[in-house]
Coordinates of N, CA and C in Angstrom, one line a residue:
M1 N 69.4 -72.8 -66.5 CA 70.6 -72.0 -66.5 C 70.3 -70.5 -66.5
R2 N 69.1 -70.1 -66.8 CA 68.8 -68.7 -66.8 C 68.8 -68.2 -65.3
L3 N 68.6 -69.0 -64.4 CA 68.7 -68.6 -63.0 C 70.1 -68.2 -62.5
A4 N 71.1 -68.8 -63.2 CA 72.5 -68.5 -62.8 C 73.3 -67.7 -63.8
Q5 N 72.7 -67.5 -65.0 CA 73.6 -66.9 -66.1 C 74.1 -65.5 -65.8
D6 N 73.5 -64.7 -65.0 CA 73.9 -63.4 -64.7 C 74.8 -63.3 -63.4
E7 N 75.0 -64.4 -62.8 CA 75.8 -64.3 -61.6 C 77.3 -64.3 -61.9
T8 N 78.1 -63.6 -61.1 CA 79.5 -63.5 -61.3 C 80.3 -64.2 -60.2
L9 N 81.5 -64.5 -60.4 CA 82.3 -65.3 -59.4 C 82.5 -64.4 -58.1
A10 N 82.3 -65.1 -57.0 CA 82.6 -64.4 -55.7 C 84.1 -64.3 -55.4
F11 N 84.8 -65.3 -56.0 CA 86.3 -65.3 -55.9 C 86.8 -66.3 -56.9
E12 N 88.1 -66.2 -57.2 CA 88.7 -67.1 -58.2 C 88.6 -68.6 -57.7
P13 N 88.3 -69.5 -58.6 CA 88.2 -70.9 -58.1 C 89.5 -71.4 -57.4
G14 N 89.4 -72.1 -56.3 CA 90.5 -72.6 -55.6 C 91.0 -71.6 -54.5
T15 N 90.5 -70.4 -54.5 CA 91.0 -69.4 -53.5 C 90.1 -69.2 -52.4
G16 N 88.9 -69.8 -52.4 CA 88.0 -69.6 -51.3 C 86.9 -70.7 -51.4
W17 N 86.0 -70.7 -50.4 CA 84.8 -71.6 -50.4 C 83.6 -70.9 -49.9
S18 N 82.5 -71.2 -50.6 CA 81.2 -70.7 -50.1 C 80.1 -71.7 -50.6
Y19 N 79.2 -72.0 -49.8 CA 78.1 -72.9 -50.2 C 77.3 -72.1 -51.3
S20 N 76.9 -72.8 -52.4 CA 76.3 -72.1 -53.5 C 75.2 -73.0 -54.1
N21 N 74.0 -72.5 -54.0 CA 72.9 -73.2 -54.7 C 73.0 -73.1 -56.2
S22 N 73.5 -71.9 -56.7 CA 73.7 -71.8 -58.1 C 74.8 -72.8 -58.6
G23 N 75.8 -73.0 -57.8 CA 76.8 -74.0 -58.1 C 76.2 -75.4 -58.3
F24 N 75.2 -75.8 -57.5 CA 74.5 -77.1 -57.6 C 73.6 -77.1 -58.8
L25 N 73.0 -76.0 -59.2 CA 72.2 -75.9 -60.4 C 73.1 -76.2 -61.6
I26 N 74.3 -75.6 -61.6 CA 75.2 -75.8 -62.7 C 75.8 -77.2 -62.7
L27 N 76.0 -77.8 -61.6 CA 76.4 -79.2 -61.5 C 75.4 -80.1 -62.1
G28 N 74.1 -79.8 -61.9 CA 73.1 -80.6 -62.5 C 73.1 -80.5 -64.0
K29 N 73.4 -79.3 -64.6 CA 73.6 -79.2 -66.0 C 74.8 -79.9 -66.5
V30 N 75.9 -79.9 -65.7 CA 77.1 -80.7 -66.1 C 76.8 -82.1 -66.2
I31 N 76.0 -82.7 -65.3 CA 75.6 -84.1 -65.3 C 74.9 -84.4 -66.6
E32 N 74.0 -83.5 -67.0 CA 73.2 -83.7 -68.2 C 74.1 -83.7 -69.5
V33 N 75.0 -82.7 -69.5 CA 75.9 -82.6 -70.7 C 76.8 -83.8 -70.8
V34 N 77.4 -84.2 -69.6 CA 78.4 -85.3 -69.6 C 77.7 -86.7 -69.9
T35 N 76.5 -86.9 -69.3 CA 75.9 -88.2 -69.5 C 74.9 -88.3 -70.7
R36 N 74.5 -87.1 -71.2 CA 73.6 -87.0 -72.3 C 72.2 -87.6 -71.8
R37 N 71.9 -87.4 -70.6 CA 70.6 -87.9 -70.0 C 70.0 -86.7 -69.2
N38 N 68.7 -86.8 -69.1 CA 67.9 -85.9 -68.2 C 68.4 -86.1 -66.8
Y39 N 68.6 -85.0 -66.1 CA 69.1 -85.0 -64.7 C 68.3 -85.9 -63.8
Y40 N 67.0 -85.8 -63.9 CA 66.1 -86.6 -63.0 C 66.3 -88.1 -63.3
D41 N 66.3 -88.5 -64.6 CA 66.4 -89.9 -65.0 C 67.8 -90.4 -64.5
Y42 N 68.8 -89.6 -64.7 CA 70.2 -90.0 -64.3 C 70.3 -90.3 -62.8
V43 N 69.7 -89.4 -62.0 CA 69.8 -89.6 -60.5 C 69.0 -90.8 -60.1
R44 N 67.8 -91.0 -60.7 CA 67.0 -92.1 -60.4 C 67.7 -93.4 -60.7
G45 N 68.3 -93.5 -61.9 CA 69.0 -94.7 -62.4 C 70.3 -95.0 -61.7
N46 N 71.0 -94.0 -61.2 CA 72.3 -94.2 -60.7 C 72.5 -94.0 -59.2
I47 N 71.4 -93.5 -58.5 CA 71.5 -93.4 -57.1 C 70.3 -94.1 -56.4
Y48 N 69.1 -93.6 -56.7 CA 67.9 -94.1 -56.1 C 67.7 -95.6 -56.3
Q49 N 67.7 -96.0 -57.5 CA 67.4 -97.4 -57.8 C 68.5 -98.4 -57.3
P50 N 69.8 -98.1 -57.5 CA 70.8 -99.0 -57.0 C 70.7 -99.1 -55.4
A51 N 70.4 -98.0 -54.8 CA 70.3 -97.9 -53.3 C 69.0 -98.5 -52.8
G52 N 68.1 -98.7 -53.6 CA 66.8 -99.3 -53.2 C 65.9 -98.2 -52.6
M53 N 66.1 -96.9 -53.0 CA 65.3 -95.8 -52.5 C 64.0 -95.6 -53.3
V54 N 63.0 -96.2 -52.7 CA 61.7 -96.3 -53.5 C 60.8 -95.1 -53.2
N55 N 61.1 -94.3 -52.2 CA 60.2 -93.2 -51.8 C 61.0 -91.9 -51.8
T56 N 61.8 -91.7 -52.8 CA 62.7 -90.5 -53.0 C 62.6 -90.0 -54.4
D57 N 62.4 -88.7 -54.6 CA 62.4 -88.2 -55.9 C 62.2 -86.7 -55.8
C58 N 62.3 -86.0 -56.9 CA 61.9 -84.6 -57.1 C 60.5 -84.6 -57.7
Y59 N 59.5 -84.7 -56.9 CA 58.1 -84.9 -57.3 C 57.6 -83.6 -57.9
E60 N 56.8 -83.7 -58.9 CA 56.1 -82.5 -59.5 C 54.8 -82.3 -58.7
L61 N 54.8 -81.2 -57.9 CA 53.8 -81.0 -56.9 C 52.5 -80.5 -57.5
D62 N 52.4 -80.2 -58.8 CA 51.1 -80.0 -59.4 C 50.4 -81.2 -59.9
R63 N 51.0 -82.4 -59.6 CA 50.4 -83.7 -60.0 C 50.0 -84.4 -58.7
V64 N 49.2 -85.4 -58.8 CA 48.8 -86.2 -57.7 C 49.9 -87.1 -57.2
N65 N 50.5 -86.8 -56.0 CA 51.5 -87.6 -55.5 C 51.1 -88.2 -54.1
P66 N 50.8 -89.5 -54.1 CA 50.3 -90.0 -52.8 C 51.3 -90.0 -51.7
N67 N 50.9 -89.7 -50.5 CA 51.7 -89.9 -49.3 C 52.9 -88.9 -49.2
L68 N 52.7 -87.7 -49.6 CA 53.8 -86.7 -49.4 C 53.4 -85.8 -48.2
A69 N 54.5 -85.6 -47.4 CA 54.3 -84.8 -46.2 C 54.1 -83.3 -46.6
V70 N 53.3 -82.6 -45.8 CA 53.1 -81.1 -46.0 C 53.9 -80.4 -45.0
G71 N 54.7 -79.4 -45.3 CA 55.4 -78.6 -44.4 C 54.6 -77.5 -43.7
Y72 N 55.0 -77.2 -42.4 CA 54.3 -76.2 -41.7 C 55.3 -75.3 -41.0
E73 N 54.9 -74.0 -40.9 CA 55.7 -73.0 -40.3 C 54.9 -72.1 -39.4
R74 N 55.5 -71.7 -38.3 CA 54.7 -70.8 -37.3 C 54.6 -69.4 -37.9
E75 N 53.5 -68.9 -37.7 CA 53.3 -67.5 -38.1 C 52.8 -66.7 -36.8
Y76 N 53.6 -65.7 -36.4 CA 53.3 -65.0 -35.2 C 52.3 -63.8 -35.5
F77 N 51.2 -63.9 -34.8 CA 50.2 -62.8 -34.9 C 49.8 -62.4 -33.4
S78 N 49.1 -61.3 -33.4 CA 48.7 -60.8 -32.0 C 47.7 -61.7 -31.4
D79 N 46.9 -62.4 -32.2 CA 45.8 -63.2 -31.7 C 46.2 -64.7 -31.5
G80 N 47.5 -65.0 -31.6 CA 47.9 -66.4 -31.4 C 49.1 -66.8 -32.3
L81 N 49.3 -68.1 -32.3 CA 50.4 -68.7 -33.0 C 50.0 -69.8 -34.0
P82 N 49.2 -69.5 -35.0 CA 48.8 -70.5 -35.9 C 49.9 -71.0 -36.8
Y83 N 49.7 -72.2 -37.4 CA 50.7 -72.7 -38.3 C 50.1 -72.5 -39.7
K84 N 51.0 -72.2 -40.7 CA 50.6 -72.2 -42.1 C 51.4 -73.2 -42.8
N85 N 50.8 -73.8 -43.8 CA 51.5 -74.8 -44.6 C 52.3 -74.1 -45.7
N86 N 53.3 -74.8 -46.3 CA 54.2 -74.2 -47.2 C 53.9 -74.5 -48.7
L87 N 52.7 -74.9 -49.0 CA 52.3 -75.3 -50.3 C 52.5 -74.2 -51.3
F88 N 52.3 -72.9 -50.9 CA 52.5 -71.8 -51.9 C 53.8 -71.2 -51.8
R89 N 54.7 -71.7 -51.0 CA 56.1 -71.2 -51.0 C 57.1 -72.2 -51.6
H90 N 56.6 -73.5 -51.8 CA 57.4 -74.5 -52.3 C 57.6 -74.4 -53.8
V91 N 58.7 -74.9 -54.3 CA 58.9 -74.9 -55.8 C 58.0 -76.0 -56.4
I92 N 57.6 -75.9 -57.6 CA 56.7 -76.9 -58.3 C 57.5 -78.3 -58.4
R93 N 58.8 -78.2 -58.6 CA 59.6 -79.4 -58.7 C 61.0 -79.1 -58.2
G94 N 61.6 -79.9 -57.4 CA 62.9 -79.7 -56.9 C 63.9 -80.0 -58.0
G95 N 65.2 -79.8 -57.7 CA 66.2 -80.1 -58.7 C 67.6 -80.2 -58.0
P96 N 68.7 -80.0 -58.7 CA 70.0 -80.2 -58.2 C 70.3 -79.3 -56.9
A97 N 69.6 -78.2 -56.8 CA 69.9 -77.4 -55.6 C 69.0 -77.6 -54.4
G98 N 68.1 -78.6 -54.5 CA 67.2 -79.0 -53.4 C 65.8 -79.1 -53.8
G99 N 64.9 -79.3 -52.8 CA 63.5 -79.4 -53.1 C 63.0 -80.8 -53.4
G100 N 63.9 -81.8 -53.1 CA 63.5 -83.2 -53.3 C 62.7 -83.7 -52.0
Y101 N 62.2 -84.9 -52.2 CA 61.5 -85.6 -51.1 C 62.2 -86.9 -50.8
S102 N 62.2 -87.3 -49.5 CA 62.7 -88.6 -49.2 C 62.1 -89.0 -47.8
T103 N 62.6 -90.2 -47.3 CA 62.1 -90.7 -46.0 C 63.4 -91.1 -45.2
V104 N 63.2 -91.3 -43.9 CA 64.3 -91.7 -43.1 C 64.8 -93.1 -43.6
E105 N 63.9 -94.0 -43.9 CA 64.4 -95.3 -44.4 C 65.2 -95.2 -45.7
D106 N 64.8 -94.3 -46.6 CA 65.5 -94.2 -47.9 C 66.9 -93.6 -47.7
L107 N 66.9 -92.6 -46.8 CA 68.2 -91.9 -46.6 C 69.2 -92.9 -45.9
L108 N 68.7 -93.8 -45.0 CA 69.6 -94.8 -44.4 C 70.0 -95.8 -45.5
K109 N 69.1 -96.1 -46.5 CA 69.6 -96.9 -47.6 C 70.6 -96.2 -48.4
F110 N 70.5 -94.9 -48.6 CA 71.5 -94.2 -49.3 C 72.9 -94.3 -48.6
D111 N 72.9 -94.1 -47.3 CA 74.1 -94.2 -46.5 C 74.7 -95.6 -46.7
N112 N 73.9 -96.6 -46.5 CA 74.4 -98.0 -46.6 C 75.0 -98.3 -48.0
A113 N 74.3 -97.8 -49.0 CA 74.8 -98.0 -50.4 C 76.1 -97.3 -50.7
L114 N 76.2 -96.0 -50.2 CA 77.4 -95.2 -50.4 C 78.5 -95.9 -49.7
R115 N 78.4 -96.2 -48.4 CA 79.5 -96.7 -47.6 C 79.9 -98.1 -48.0
S116 N 79.0 -98.9 -48.6 CA 79.4 -100.2 -49.1 C 79.9 -100.2 -50.5
S117 N 80.1 -99.0 -51.1 CA 80.6 -98.9 -52.5 C 79.7 -99.4 -53.5
K118 N 78.4 -99.4 -53.2 CA 77.4 -99.8 -54.2 C 77.2 -98.7 -55.3
L119 N 77.4 -97.4 -54.9 CA 77.1 -96.3 -55.8 C 78.4 -95.9 -56.5
V120 N 79.5 -95.8 -55.8 CA 80.8 -95.4 -56.4 C 81.9 -96.3 -55.7
A121 N 83.0 -96.4 -56.4 CA 84.1 -97.1 -55.8 C 84.6 -96.5 -54.5
R122 N 85.3 -97.4 -53.7 CA 85.8 -97.0 -52.4 C 86.6 -95.7 -52.4
E123 N 87.5 -95.5 -53.3 CA 88.3 -94.3 -53.3 C 87.5 -93.1 -53.5
Y124 N 86.4 -93.2 -54.3 CA 85.5 -92.0 -54.5 C 84.6 -91.8 -53.3
V125 N 84.3 -92.8 -52.5 CA 83.6 -92.6 -51.2 C 84.4 -91.7 -50.3
E126 N 85.7 -92.1 -50.2 CA 86.6 -91.3 -49.4 C 86.8 -89.9 -49.9
L127 N 86.8 -89.8 -51.2 CA 86.9 -88.4 -51.8 C 85.7 -87.6 -51.5
L128 N 84.5 -88.1 -51.5 CA 83.3 -87.4 -51.2 C 83.2 -87.0 -49.8
L129 N 83.6 -87.9 -48.9 CA 83.4 -87.7 -47.4 C 84.6 -87.2 -46.7
S130 N 85.5 -86.5 -47.4 CA 86.6 -85.9 -46.7 C 86.7 -84.4 -47.1
S131 N 87.1 -83.6 -46.1 CA 87.2 -82.2 -46.3 C 88.3 -81.9 -47.3
K132 N 88.3 -80.7 -47.8 CA 89.3 -80.3 -48.9 C 90.0 -79.0 -48.5
P133 N 90.9 -79.1 -47.5 CA 91.7 -77.9 -47.1 C 92.5 -77.4 -48.2
E134 N 93.0 -78.2 -49.1 CA 93.8 -77.8 -50.2 C 93.0 -76.9 -51.2
L135 N 91.7 -77.0 -51.1 CA 90.8 -76.1 -51.9 C 90.2 -75.0 -51.1
T136 N 90.8 -74.7 -49.9 CA 90.3 -73.7 -48.9 C 88.9 -74.1 -48.5
S137 N 88.7 -75.4 -48.3 CA 87.4 -75.9 -47.8 C 87.6 -76.9 -46.7
P138 N 88.0 -76.4 -45.5 CA 88.4 -77.3 -44.4 C 87.2 -78.1 -43.8
E139 N 86.0 -77.7 -44.1 CA 84.8 -78.3 -43.4 C 83.8 -78.8 -44.5
Y140 N 84.2 -78.9 -45.7 CA 83.3 -79.4 -46.7 C 84.0 -80.3 -47.7
G141 N 83.3 -81.4 -48.1 CA 83.9 -82.3 -49.1 C 83.2 -82.0 -50.4
F142 N 82.9 -83.0 -51.2 CA 82.2 -82.8 -52.4 C 80.8 -83.2 -52.2
G143 N 80.0 -82.2 -51.7 CA 78.6 -82.4 -51.4 C 78.3 -82.8 -50.0
F144 N 79.3 -82.8 -49.1 CA 79.0 -83.2 -47.8 C 79.8 -82.3 -46.8
I145 N 79.1 -81.9 -45.8 CA 79.7 -81.2 -44.7 C 80.6 -82.2 -43.9
V146 N 81.8 -81.9 -43.5 CA 82.7 -82.8 -42.9 C 83.3 -82.2 -41.6
D147 N 83.1 -82.9 -40.5 CA 83.8 -82.6 -39.3 C 85.0 -83.6 -39.2
Q148 N 86.1 -83.2 -39.7 CA 87.2 -84.1 -39.8 C 87.7 -84.6 -38.4
R149 N 87.7 -83.7 -37.4 CA 88.1 -84.0 -36.1 C 87.3 -85.0 -35.4
R150 N 86.0 -84.9 -35.6 CA 85.0 -85.9 -34.9 C 84.6 -87.0 -35.9
K151 N 85.1 -87.0 -37.1 CA 84.9 -88.0 -38.1 C 83.4 -88.2 -38.3
I152 N 82.7 -87.0 -38.7 CA 81.3 -87.0 -39.1 C 81.2 -86.3 -40.4
A153 N 80.4 -86.9 -41.3 CA 80.1 -86.3 -42.6 C 78.5 -86.3 -42.7
G154 N 78.0 -85.5 -43.5 CA 76.6 -85.5 -43.8 C 76.1 -84.1 -44.3
H155 N 74.9 -83.9 -44.1 CA 74.3 -82.6 -44.6 C 73.0 -82.3 -43.9
S156 N 72.7 -81.0 -43.8 CA 71.4 -80.6 -43.3 C 70.7 -79.8 -44.4
G157 N 69.4 -79.6 -44.3 CA 68.7 -78.9 -45.2 C 67.5 -78.2 -44.6
G158 N 67.1 -77.1 -45.2 CA 66.0 -76.4 -44.6 C 65.3 -75.5 -45.6
F159 N 64.0 -75.2 -45.3 CA 63.1 -74.4 -46.1 C 61.9 -74.1 -45.2
P160 N 61.2 -73.1 -45.5 CA 60.0 -72.9 -44.7 C 59.1 -74.2 -44.6
G161 N 59.0 -74.7 -43.4 CA 58.2 -76.0 -43.3 C 59.0 -77.2 -43.5
V162 N 60.3 -77.1 -43.7 CA 61.2 -78.3 -43.9 C 62.4 -78.2 -43.1
S163 N 62.8 -79.3 -42.5 CA 64.1 -79.4 -41.7 C 64.6 -80.8 -41.8
S164 N 65.9 -80.9 -42.1 CA 66.4 -82.3 -42.2 C 67.9 -82.3 -41.9
T165 N 68.3 -83.5 -41.4 CA 69.8 -83.7 -41.1 C 70.1 -85.2 -41.4
L166 N 71.3 -85.4 -42.0 CA 71.9 -86.7 -42.2 C 73.3 -86.6 -41.6
L167 N 73.5 -87.5 -40.6 CA 74.9 -87.6 -40.0 C 75.4 -89.0 -40.2
I168 N 76.6 -89.0 -40.8 CA 77.3 -90.3 -41.1 C 78.5 -90.3 -40.2
F169 N 78.5 -91.2 -39.2 CA 79.6 -91.3 -38.2 C 80.7 -92.2 -38.9
L170 N 81.8 -91.6 -39.4 CA 82.7 -92.3 -40.2 C 83.5 -93.4 -39.5
D171 N 83.7 -93.3 -38.2 CA 84.5 -94.3 -37.5 C 83.6 -95.4 -37.0
T172 N 82.4 -95.4 -37.2 CA 81.4 -96.4 -36.6 C 80.4 -96.7 -37.7
E173 N 79.5 -97.6 -37.4 CA 78.4 -97.9 -38.4 C 77.2 -97.1 -38.0
H174 N 77.3 -96.1 -37.2 CA 76.2 -95.3 -36.8 C 75.8 -94.3 -37.9
T175 N 74.5 -94.1 -38.1 CA 74.0 -93.1 -39.0 C 72.8 -92.5 -38.3
A176 N 72.6 -91.2 -38.4 CA 71.4 -90.5 -37.9 C 70.7 -89.8 -39.0
V177 N 69.4 -90.0 -39.2 CA 68.6 -89.3 -40.1 C 67.4 -88.7 -39.4
V178 N 67.3 -87.4 -39.5 CA 66.2 -86.7 -38.8 C 65.5 -85.8 -39.8
L179 N 64.2 -86.1 -40.0 CA 63.4 -85.3 -40.9 C 62.2 -84.7 -40.2
S180 N 61.9 -83.4 -40.5 CA 60.8 -82.8 -39.8 C 60.0 -81.9 -40.8
N181 N 58.7 -81.9 -40.7 CA 57.9 -81.1 -41.6 C 57.5 -79.8 -40.9
Y182 N 58.3 -79.3 -40.1 CA 58.2 -77.9 -39.7 C 59.6 -77.3 -39.5
S183 N 59.7 -76.0 -39.7 CA 61.0 -75.3 -39.7 C 61.8 -75.5 -38.4
G184 N 63.1 -75.9 -38.6 CA 64.0 -76.0 -37.4 C 63.8 -77.2 -36.5
G185 N 62.9 -78.1 -36.9 CA 62.6 -79.3 -36.1 C 63.6 -80.3 -36.0
A186 N 64.4 -80.5 -37.0 CA 65.4 -81.6 -37.1 C 66.7 -81.3 -36.3
Q187 N 67.1 -80.0 -36.2 CA 68.4 -79.7 -35.7 C 68.6 -80.1 -34.2
P188 N 67.6 -79.7 -33.3 CA 67.8 -80.1 -31.9 C 67.9 -81.6 -31.7
V189 N 67.2 -82.3 -32.4 CA 67.2 -83.8 -32.3 C 68.5 -84.3 -32.8
S190 N 69.0 -83.9 -34.0 CA 70.2 -84.4 -34.5 C 71.4 -84.0 -33.6
E191 N 71.4 -82.8 -33.0 CA 72.5 -82.4 -32.1 C 72.5 -83.3 -30.9
K192 N 71.4 -83.7 -30.4 CA 71.4 -84.6 -29.2 C 71.9 -86.0 -29.6
I193 N 71.5 -86.4 -30.8 CA 72.0 -87.7 -31.3 C 73.5 -87.6 -31.4
R194 N 74.0 -86.6 -32.0 CA 75.5 -86.4 -32.1 C 76.2 -86.5 -30.8
E195 N 75.7 -85.8 -29.8 CA 76.3 -85.8 -28.4 C 76.3 -87.2 -27.9
L196 N 75.2 -88.0 -28.0 CA 75.1 -89.3 -27.4 C 76.0 -90.3 -28.1
V197 N 76.1 -90.2 -29.5 CA 77.0 -91.1 -30.2 C 78.4 -90.8 -29.9
L198 N 78.8 -89.5 -29.8 CA 80.2 -89.2 -29.6 C 80.6 -89.5 -28.1
A199 N 79.6 -89.5 -27.2 CA 79.9 -89.8 -25.8 C 80.0 -91.3 -25.5
S200 N 79.5 -92.1 -26.4 CA 79.4 -93.6 -26.2 C 80.8 -94.2 -26.6
P201 N 81.2 -95.2 -25.9 CA 82.4 -95.9 -26.2 C 82.3 -96.6 -27.6
L202 N 83.3 -96.6 -28.4 CA 83.3 -97.2 -29.7 C 83.3 -98.7 -29.6

């Protein structure tokens, strides 16, 4: 909470919308207060385990964690274009605002569990995956970016050496998960997938 305690409101609640990492940090604390459980334990027990996500967590990077990808980013120098890893730029452990690890298979399991109401009831799935224009948020639901016109929900993420996209096509059973261990690698692929799915007959 010390990371967010000195921040002030950008606008009165309900009068605007802006993506906020601090907001997600606070949401993690709300989860702990409401459930009286550690954030990491709660997420494991209520999302990862029910969905069957066995290779997803906020791993502590100063411990031995087998089979974790290392992120790479281009560094431009006069003598060439070497890649540097992101080990010294990454946080020791991710949390509510990001920094977790997952796999394509596990994120597909998450989508299947969410859409089949294994994680929350059907009405809450619809609440999560719909935009909130009444809250001045026409392109964002509760934790998901929403393209209401094209019926796509999901999220992207990025960090030096990390690039990811999850696209949930709401009118079909299609899902796209693209993960890359270098900066900006996922977006071109996910955009092409989006074009192909939207162009195909239902």
